Amino acid sequence: MTEYVFPGDFVWGSATAAYQIEGAAREDGRGPSIWDTYSHTPGRTLNGDTGDVAADHYHRWREDLGHIADLGLDAYRFSISWPRVRPGGSGQFNRAGLDFYSRLVDGLLERGVRPVATMYHWDLPQELEDAGGWAVRDTALRFQEYAAGIVEALGDRVHTWTTFNEPWCSAYLGYASGVHAPGRTEPAAALAAVHHLNLAHGLAGRVVRELAPAAQLSVTLNLHVIRPASDSAADLDAVRRIDALANRAFLGPMLQGAYPADLLADTAEVTDWSFVRDGDESTIAVPLDVLGVNYYSSTLVRAWDGVSPRSDADGHGKSAASAWVAADGVEFLPQPGPYTAMGWNIDPDAFTELLLRLRDEYPDQPLMITENGAAFDDAVSPDGTIRDDRRIDYLHRHIGAVAQARAGGADVRGYFLWSLLDNFEWGYGYDRRFGIIRVDYDTQVRTWKQSAHWYRRLIATGRLG
Ligand code: IFM
């Protein structure tokens, strides 16, 4: 594709998440979340980094709004910290926490930027984890109450409500491989978490419909493009199994009102799924205005014979295969490079493939790219500039992939770049930088990288050359 011109109503945005940027972990009544506990547990994060201060956005939000406006963003995707607005996860709401998000939303609207609020980007109040976390149904009910509180407070001022960010990570990395908070390694709990996250999505979605009928409703999934090592029936079956766990465990109930039969069969030895009650699947299938899609890299699998040494290279840290409950017969293979600083392969064609698959399978479902971007080791030149050419190249190729999918009929309405600012990259702490704006963590000074200038030009012209 030589040049692609995005239409004037294509939404250009950027995204962040509360625990990754806010800091102020113990201010104004905020309670502890599972990520506070996890990051403060020795050995859990690189260099022992925590989100205590992060990019100090809680205090610097006005300055950050200035960057958002200067970039020319149409929309800004942020997340609301549950423990900041309802410490402990139940009981009283915290006025100071709600006021923070209220000011942020008003500040965005004053600057002509659409607020896109994610209700849950991984920071479960610790008290709810102590009571069982996402492995128990009660957490979904507490989430419904939390959703009602924030929608009542912010309502239609929020343009788009996104219930969850990447429930795959919360369930499998949090409860199966343990590389994310709460760090549990219990496969049956991970599948229960899948269901309770889905249920919470449906319950909260219905709250949005009732309390903020003018707002758009969405959820963000990190959908996987899983490629087979060969066309053998065994390798294709490995793809099917991982697709069921990674993609259809969420897409099935959310968009079709049912869990896929093969997922239930594949995981029968781990759980009988008795936590799914009558009516749950139809609750989950609340109609969505847009489906949020996050994409970074692709996955390569083949059947594993259970005997030969097993490759374990899906890029999700520690023992990747342990994240994939009931995938004993599957091996994750290293991908050809190039790679980002996360060790993830760069594969824009897979992005197009994913969007075209969604076009085929859910032709009436509008899509929004809610995250895409890359971490690289940025160098600051002596003159202060940050020439992050590899990030620009990554963005160029992936936005090109979106253009190609649109040209092929995928109904992609917008693109949110991950991330506005360098931030706390979970288990990798501050070592991995995804921002188009550099944060000096000693001084909290923000500096635009070349990619930020590049993105501003793209937004202004809508032309991808
Ligand atoms: O930083 C994360 C974000 O919180 C969720 N999606 C992937 C990003 C990069 O790892």
Coordinates of C-alpha atoms and ligand atoms in Angstrom, one line a residue, residues 16-17 20 77 121-122 165-166 169 222 294 296 342 344 371 418-419 423-426 434, ligand 1:
T16 CA -2.6 4.6 29.7
A17 CA -3.6 2.7 32.8
Q20 CA 1.1 2.3 35.4
R77 CA -8.1 6.0 27.0
H121 CA -7.0 -2.5 34.2
W122 CA -5.8 -5.1 36.7
N165 CA -8.7 -4.5 29.7
E166 CA -7.3 -7.9 28.6
C169 CA -3.9 -11.4 31.4
N222 CA -5.8 -9.0 23.6
N294 CA -5.1 -4.9 21.5
Y296 CA 1.5 -6.5 19.7
M342 CA 10.0 -7.1 25.3
W344 CA 8.1 -10.0 21.2
E371 CA -3.6 -0.7 22.2
W418 CA 0.2 2.4 23.7
S419 CA 1.4 4.4 25.3
N423 CA 5.3 3.9 32.6
F424 CA 5.4 0.9 35.0
E425 CA 5.5 -2.1 32.7
W426 CA 4.2 -4.6 35.3
F434 CA 6.5 2.0 25.6
Ligands
IFM1 O1 1.6 -2.2 29.4 C1 0.7 -3.2 28.9 C2 -0.7 -2.8 29.2 O2 -1.0 -2.5 30.5 C3 -1.7 -3.8 28.7 N1 -1.4 -4.2 27.4 C4 0.0 -4.5 27.0 C5 0.9 -3.4 27.4 C6 2.3 -3.7 27.1 O3 2.8 -4.9 27.7

